[in-house]
PDB file of C-alpha atoms in Angstrom:
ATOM      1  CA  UNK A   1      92.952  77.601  99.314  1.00  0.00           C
ATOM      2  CA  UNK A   2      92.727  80.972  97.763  1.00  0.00           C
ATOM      3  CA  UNK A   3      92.530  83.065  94.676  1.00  0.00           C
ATOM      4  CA  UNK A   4      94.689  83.417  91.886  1.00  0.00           C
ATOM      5  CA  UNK A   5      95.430  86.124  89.539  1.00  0.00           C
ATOM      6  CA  UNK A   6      97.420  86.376  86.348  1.00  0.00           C
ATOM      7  CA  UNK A   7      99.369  89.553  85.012  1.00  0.00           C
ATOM      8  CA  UNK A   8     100.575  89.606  81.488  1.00  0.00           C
ATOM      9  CA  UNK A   9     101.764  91.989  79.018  1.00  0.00           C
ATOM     10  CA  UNK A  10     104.429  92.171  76.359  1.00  0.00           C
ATOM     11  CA  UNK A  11     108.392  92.052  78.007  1.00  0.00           C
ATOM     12  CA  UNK A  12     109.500  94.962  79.571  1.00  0.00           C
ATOM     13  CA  UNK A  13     105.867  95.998  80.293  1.00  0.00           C
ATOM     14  CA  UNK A  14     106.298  96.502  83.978  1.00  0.00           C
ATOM     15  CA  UNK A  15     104.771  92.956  85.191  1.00  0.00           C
ATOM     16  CA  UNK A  16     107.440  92.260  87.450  1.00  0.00           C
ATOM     17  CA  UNK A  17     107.180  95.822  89.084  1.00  0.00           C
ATOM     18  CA  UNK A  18     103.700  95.575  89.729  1.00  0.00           C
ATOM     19  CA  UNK A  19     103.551  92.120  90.609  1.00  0.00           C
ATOM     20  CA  UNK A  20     106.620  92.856  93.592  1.00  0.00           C
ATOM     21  CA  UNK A  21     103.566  96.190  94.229  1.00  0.00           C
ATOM     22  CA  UNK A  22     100.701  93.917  94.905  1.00  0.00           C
ATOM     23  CA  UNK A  23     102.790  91.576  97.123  1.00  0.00           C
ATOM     24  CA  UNK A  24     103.835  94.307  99.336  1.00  0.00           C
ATOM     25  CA  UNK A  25     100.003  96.129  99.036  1.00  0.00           C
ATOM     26  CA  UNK A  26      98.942  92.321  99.547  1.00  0.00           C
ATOM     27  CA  UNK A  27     101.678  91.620 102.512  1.00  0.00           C
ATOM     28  CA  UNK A  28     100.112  94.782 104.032  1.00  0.00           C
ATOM     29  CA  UNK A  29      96.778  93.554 104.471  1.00  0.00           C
ATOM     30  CA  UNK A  30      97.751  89.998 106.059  1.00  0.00           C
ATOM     31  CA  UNK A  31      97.448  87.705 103.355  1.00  0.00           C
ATOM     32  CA  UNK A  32      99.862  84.825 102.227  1.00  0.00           C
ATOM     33  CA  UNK A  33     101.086  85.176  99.001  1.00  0.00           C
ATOM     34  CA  UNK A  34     102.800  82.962  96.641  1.00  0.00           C
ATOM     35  CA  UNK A  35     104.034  83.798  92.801  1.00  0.00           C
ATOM     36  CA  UNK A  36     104.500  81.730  89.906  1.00  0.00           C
ATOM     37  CA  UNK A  37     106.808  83.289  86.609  1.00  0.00           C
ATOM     38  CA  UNK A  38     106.600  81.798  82.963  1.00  0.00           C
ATOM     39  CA  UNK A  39     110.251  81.705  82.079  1.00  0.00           C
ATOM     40  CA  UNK A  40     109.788  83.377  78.616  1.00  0.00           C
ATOM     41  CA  UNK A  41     113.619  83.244  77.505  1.00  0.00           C
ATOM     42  CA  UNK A  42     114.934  80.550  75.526  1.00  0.00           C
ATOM     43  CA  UNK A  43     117.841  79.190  77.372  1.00  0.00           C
ATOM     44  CA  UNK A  44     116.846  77.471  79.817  1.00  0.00           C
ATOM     45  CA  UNK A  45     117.134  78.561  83.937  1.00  0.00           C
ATOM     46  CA  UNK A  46     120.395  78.740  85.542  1.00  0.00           C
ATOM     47  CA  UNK A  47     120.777  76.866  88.220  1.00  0.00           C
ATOM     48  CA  UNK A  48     123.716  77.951  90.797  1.00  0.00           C
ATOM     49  CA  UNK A  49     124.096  74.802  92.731  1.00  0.00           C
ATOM     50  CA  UNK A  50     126.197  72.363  90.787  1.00  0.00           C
ATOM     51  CA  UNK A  51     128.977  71.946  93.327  1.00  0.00           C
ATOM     52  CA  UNK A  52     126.125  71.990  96.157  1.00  0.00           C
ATOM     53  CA  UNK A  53     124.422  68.540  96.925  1.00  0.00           C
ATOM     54  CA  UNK A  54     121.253  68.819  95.498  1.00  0.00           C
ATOM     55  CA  UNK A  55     123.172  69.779  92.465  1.00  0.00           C
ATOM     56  CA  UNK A  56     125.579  66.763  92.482  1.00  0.00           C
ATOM     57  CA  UNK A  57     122.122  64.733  93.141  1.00  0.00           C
ATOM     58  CA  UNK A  58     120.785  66.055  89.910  1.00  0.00           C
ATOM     59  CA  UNK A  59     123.925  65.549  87.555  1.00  0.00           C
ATOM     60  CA  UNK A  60     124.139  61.538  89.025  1.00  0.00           C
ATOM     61  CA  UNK A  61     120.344  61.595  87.518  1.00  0.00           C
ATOM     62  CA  UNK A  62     117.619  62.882  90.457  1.00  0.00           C
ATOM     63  CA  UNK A  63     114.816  64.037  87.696  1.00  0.00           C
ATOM     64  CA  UNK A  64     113.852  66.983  90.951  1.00  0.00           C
ATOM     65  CA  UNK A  65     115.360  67.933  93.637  1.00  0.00           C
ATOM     66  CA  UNK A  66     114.543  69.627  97.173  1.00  0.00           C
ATOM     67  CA  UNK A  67     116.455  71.154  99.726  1.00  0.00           C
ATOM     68  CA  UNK A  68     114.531  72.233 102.895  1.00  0.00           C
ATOM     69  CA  UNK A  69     116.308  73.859 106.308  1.00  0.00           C
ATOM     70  CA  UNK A  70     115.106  76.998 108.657  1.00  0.00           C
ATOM     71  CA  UNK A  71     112.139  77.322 107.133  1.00  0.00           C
ATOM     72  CA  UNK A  72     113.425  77.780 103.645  1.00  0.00           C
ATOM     73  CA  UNK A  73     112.389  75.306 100.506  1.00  0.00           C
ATOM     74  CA  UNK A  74     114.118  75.489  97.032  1.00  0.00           C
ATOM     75  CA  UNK A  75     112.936  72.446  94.520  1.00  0.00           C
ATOM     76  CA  UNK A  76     114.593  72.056  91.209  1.00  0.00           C
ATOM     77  CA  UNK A  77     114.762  70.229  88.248  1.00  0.00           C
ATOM     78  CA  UNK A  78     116.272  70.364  84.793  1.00  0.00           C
ATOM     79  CA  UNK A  79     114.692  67.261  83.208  1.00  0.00           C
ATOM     80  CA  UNK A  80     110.381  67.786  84.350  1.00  0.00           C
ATOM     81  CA  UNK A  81     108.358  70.366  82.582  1.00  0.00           C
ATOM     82  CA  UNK A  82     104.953  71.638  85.064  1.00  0.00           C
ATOM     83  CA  UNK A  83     101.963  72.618  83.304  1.00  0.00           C
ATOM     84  CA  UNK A  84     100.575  75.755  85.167  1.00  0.00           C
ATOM     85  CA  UNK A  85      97.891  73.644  86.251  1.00  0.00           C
ATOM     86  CA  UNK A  86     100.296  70.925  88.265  1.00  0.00           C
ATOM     87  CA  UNK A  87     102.292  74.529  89.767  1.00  0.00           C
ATOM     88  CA  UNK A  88      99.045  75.419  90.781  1.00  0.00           C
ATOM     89  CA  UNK A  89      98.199  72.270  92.560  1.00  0.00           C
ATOM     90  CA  UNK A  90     101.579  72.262  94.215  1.00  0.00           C
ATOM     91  CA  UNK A  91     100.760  75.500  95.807  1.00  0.00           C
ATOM     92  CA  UNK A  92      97.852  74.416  97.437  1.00  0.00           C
ATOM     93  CA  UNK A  93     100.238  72.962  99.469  1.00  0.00           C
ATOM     94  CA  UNK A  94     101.115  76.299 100.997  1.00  0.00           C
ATOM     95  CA  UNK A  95      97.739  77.340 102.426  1.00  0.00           C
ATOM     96  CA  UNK A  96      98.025  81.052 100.189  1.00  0.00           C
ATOM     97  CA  UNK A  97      95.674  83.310  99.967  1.00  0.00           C
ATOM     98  CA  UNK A  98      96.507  84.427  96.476  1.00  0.00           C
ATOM     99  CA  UNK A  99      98.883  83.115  94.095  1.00  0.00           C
ATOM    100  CA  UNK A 100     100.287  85.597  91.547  1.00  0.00           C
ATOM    101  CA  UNK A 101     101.031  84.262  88.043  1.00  0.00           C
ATOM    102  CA  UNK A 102     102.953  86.252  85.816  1.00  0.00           C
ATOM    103  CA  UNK A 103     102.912  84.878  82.198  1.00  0.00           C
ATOM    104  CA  UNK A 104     101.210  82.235  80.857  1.00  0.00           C
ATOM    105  CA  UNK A 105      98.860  84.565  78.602  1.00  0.00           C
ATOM    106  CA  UNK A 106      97.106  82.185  77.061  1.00  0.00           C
ATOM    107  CA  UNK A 107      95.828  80.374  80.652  1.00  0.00           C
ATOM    108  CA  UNK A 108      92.316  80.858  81.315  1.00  0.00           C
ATOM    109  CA  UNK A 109      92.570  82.877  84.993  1.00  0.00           C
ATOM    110  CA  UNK A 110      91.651  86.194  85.617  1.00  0.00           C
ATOM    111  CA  UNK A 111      93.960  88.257  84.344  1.00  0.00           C
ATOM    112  CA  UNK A 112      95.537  91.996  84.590  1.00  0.00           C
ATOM    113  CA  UNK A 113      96.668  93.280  80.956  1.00  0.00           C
ATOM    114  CA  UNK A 114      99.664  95.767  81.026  1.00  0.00           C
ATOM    115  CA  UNK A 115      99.739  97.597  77.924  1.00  0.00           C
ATOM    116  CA  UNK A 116     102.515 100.450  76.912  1.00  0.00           C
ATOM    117  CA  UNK A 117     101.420 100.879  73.325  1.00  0.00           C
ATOM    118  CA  UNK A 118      98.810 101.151  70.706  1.00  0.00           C
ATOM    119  CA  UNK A 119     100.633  97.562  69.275  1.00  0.00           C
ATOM    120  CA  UNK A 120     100.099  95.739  72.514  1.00  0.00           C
ATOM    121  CA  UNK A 121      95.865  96.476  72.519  1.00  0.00           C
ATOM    122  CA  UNK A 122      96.228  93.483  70.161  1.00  0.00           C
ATOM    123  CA  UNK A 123      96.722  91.734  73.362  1.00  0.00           C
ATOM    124  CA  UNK A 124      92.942  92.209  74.120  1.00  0.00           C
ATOM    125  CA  UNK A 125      91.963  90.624  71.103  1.00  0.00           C
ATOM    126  CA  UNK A 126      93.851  87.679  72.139  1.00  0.00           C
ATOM    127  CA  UNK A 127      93.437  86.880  75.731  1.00  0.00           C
ATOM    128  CA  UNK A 128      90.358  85.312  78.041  1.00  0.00           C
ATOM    129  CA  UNK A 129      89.069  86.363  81.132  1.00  0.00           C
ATOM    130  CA  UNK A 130      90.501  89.870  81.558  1.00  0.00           C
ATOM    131  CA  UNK A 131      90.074  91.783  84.336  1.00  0.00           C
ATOM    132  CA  UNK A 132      91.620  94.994  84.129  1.00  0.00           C
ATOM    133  CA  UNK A 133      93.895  96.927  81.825  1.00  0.00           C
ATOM    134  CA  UNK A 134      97.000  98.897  83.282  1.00  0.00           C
ATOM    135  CA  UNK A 135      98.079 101.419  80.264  1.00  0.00           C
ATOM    136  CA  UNK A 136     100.819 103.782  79.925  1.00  0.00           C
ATOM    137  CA  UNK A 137      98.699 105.860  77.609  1.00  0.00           C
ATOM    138  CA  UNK A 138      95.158 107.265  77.165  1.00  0.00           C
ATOM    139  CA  UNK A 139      93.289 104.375  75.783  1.00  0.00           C
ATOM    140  CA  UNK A 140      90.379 104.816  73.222  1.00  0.00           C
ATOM    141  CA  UNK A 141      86.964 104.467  74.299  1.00  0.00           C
ATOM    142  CA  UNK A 142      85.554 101.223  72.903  1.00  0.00           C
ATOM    143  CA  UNK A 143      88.515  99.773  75.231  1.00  0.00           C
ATOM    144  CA  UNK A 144      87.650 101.909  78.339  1.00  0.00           C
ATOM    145  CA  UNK A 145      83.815 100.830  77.894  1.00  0.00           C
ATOM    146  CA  UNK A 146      84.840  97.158  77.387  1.00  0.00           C
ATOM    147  CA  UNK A 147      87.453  96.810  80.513  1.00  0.00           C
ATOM    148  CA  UNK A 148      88.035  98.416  83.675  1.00  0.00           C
ATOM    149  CA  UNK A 149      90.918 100.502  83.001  1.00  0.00           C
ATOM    150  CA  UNK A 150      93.497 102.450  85.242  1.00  0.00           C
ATOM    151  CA  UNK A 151      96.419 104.702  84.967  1.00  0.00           C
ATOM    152  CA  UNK A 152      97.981 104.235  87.898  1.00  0.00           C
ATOM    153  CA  UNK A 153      99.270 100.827  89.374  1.00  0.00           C
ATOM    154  CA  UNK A 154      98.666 101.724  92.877  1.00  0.00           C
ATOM    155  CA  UNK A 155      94.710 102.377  92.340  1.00  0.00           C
ATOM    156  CA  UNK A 156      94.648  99.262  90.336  1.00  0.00           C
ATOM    157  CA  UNK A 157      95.852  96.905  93.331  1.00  0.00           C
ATOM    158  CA  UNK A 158      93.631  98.374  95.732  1.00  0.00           C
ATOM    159  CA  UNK A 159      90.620  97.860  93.235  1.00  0.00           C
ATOM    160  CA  UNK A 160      91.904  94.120  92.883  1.00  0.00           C
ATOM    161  CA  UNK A 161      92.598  94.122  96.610  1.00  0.00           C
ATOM    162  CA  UNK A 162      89.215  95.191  97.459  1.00  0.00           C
ATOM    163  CA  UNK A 163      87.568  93.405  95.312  1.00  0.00           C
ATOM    164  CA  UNK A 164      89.380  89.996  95.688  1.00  0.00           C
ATOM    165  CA  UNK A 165      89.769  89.903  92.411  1.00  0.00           C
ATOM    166  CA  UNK A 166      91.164  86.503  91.021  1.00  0.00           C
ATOM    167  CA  UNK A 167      89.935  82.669  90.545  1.00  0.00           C
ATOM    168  CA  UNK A 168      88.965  80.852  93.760  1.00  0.00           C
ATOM    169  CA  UNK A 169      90.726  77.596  93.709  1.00  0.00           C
ATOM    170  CA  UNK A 170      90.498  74.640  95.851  1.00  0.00           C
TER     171      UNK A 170
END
């Protein structure tokens, strides 16, 4: 199928900017790319179909839901709970070339670390398989000599573009 890559960090880190980045950098070179987001929040997703019909299916008691036309797909549910894993394997679906997952720190895939202050280099204590470190900040050297480290987002994708960096996956 492809390769996929995880980017974590604490909220308000920048993930979401430099995930929407590597899509576009990604986009750019050809490839098909599909993203997955951990909902970190504690109420639970909105949904903004209720008076729609796949919203009237799911209050009468459809456990999922999917509405397909043009060329456009939205599935939904309120009752099911995906592991990453199951996402994952839905995607292959899709025929990607990379999948972006943003969240999940504690999954095992490759994984860029966005850090924006000394607190969050607790982060990698914590996490497997990182990849690279984004900071906001000049790191210390025992992290610099234990990760591949960048400043700048946009020299960062094109190392992970050039590199393929992520998990091949089947």
């Amino acid at each position: 199928m492809g390769r996929i890559l995880q980017v974590v960090g604490y909220q308000n880190s920048g993930k979401t900017t430099f995930v929407v980045e590597y899509i576009e950098a990604a986009v750019r070179q050809k490839l098909k790319v599909g993203t997955i987001k951990h909902h970190g929040h504690l109420e639970a997703i909105k949904m903004d179909d209720q008076r729609k019909d796949t919203g009237k299916h799911r209050q009468a008691g459809a456990q999922v839901t999917l509405v397909e036309g043009n060329g456009s797909l939205v599935l939904t549910s309120e009752k099911l709970s995906l592991s990453l894993s199951q996402m994952v394997t839905l995607y292959s679906q899709f025929q990607l070339d990379v999948i972006i997952v943003e969240g999940f720190k504690l999954a095992a895939y490759p994984k860029v670390v966005l850090v924006t202050s000394q607190a969050d280099l607790l982060l990698l204590n914590d996490l497997l398989n990182i990849s690279c470190v984004i900071a906001r900040f000049q790191l210390p050297k025992e992290i610099t000599e234990r990760f591949q480290t960048f400043y700048h987002t946009k020299e960062c994708i094109e190392w992970l573009l050039t590199n393929k960096v992520g998990e091949m996956i089947e």
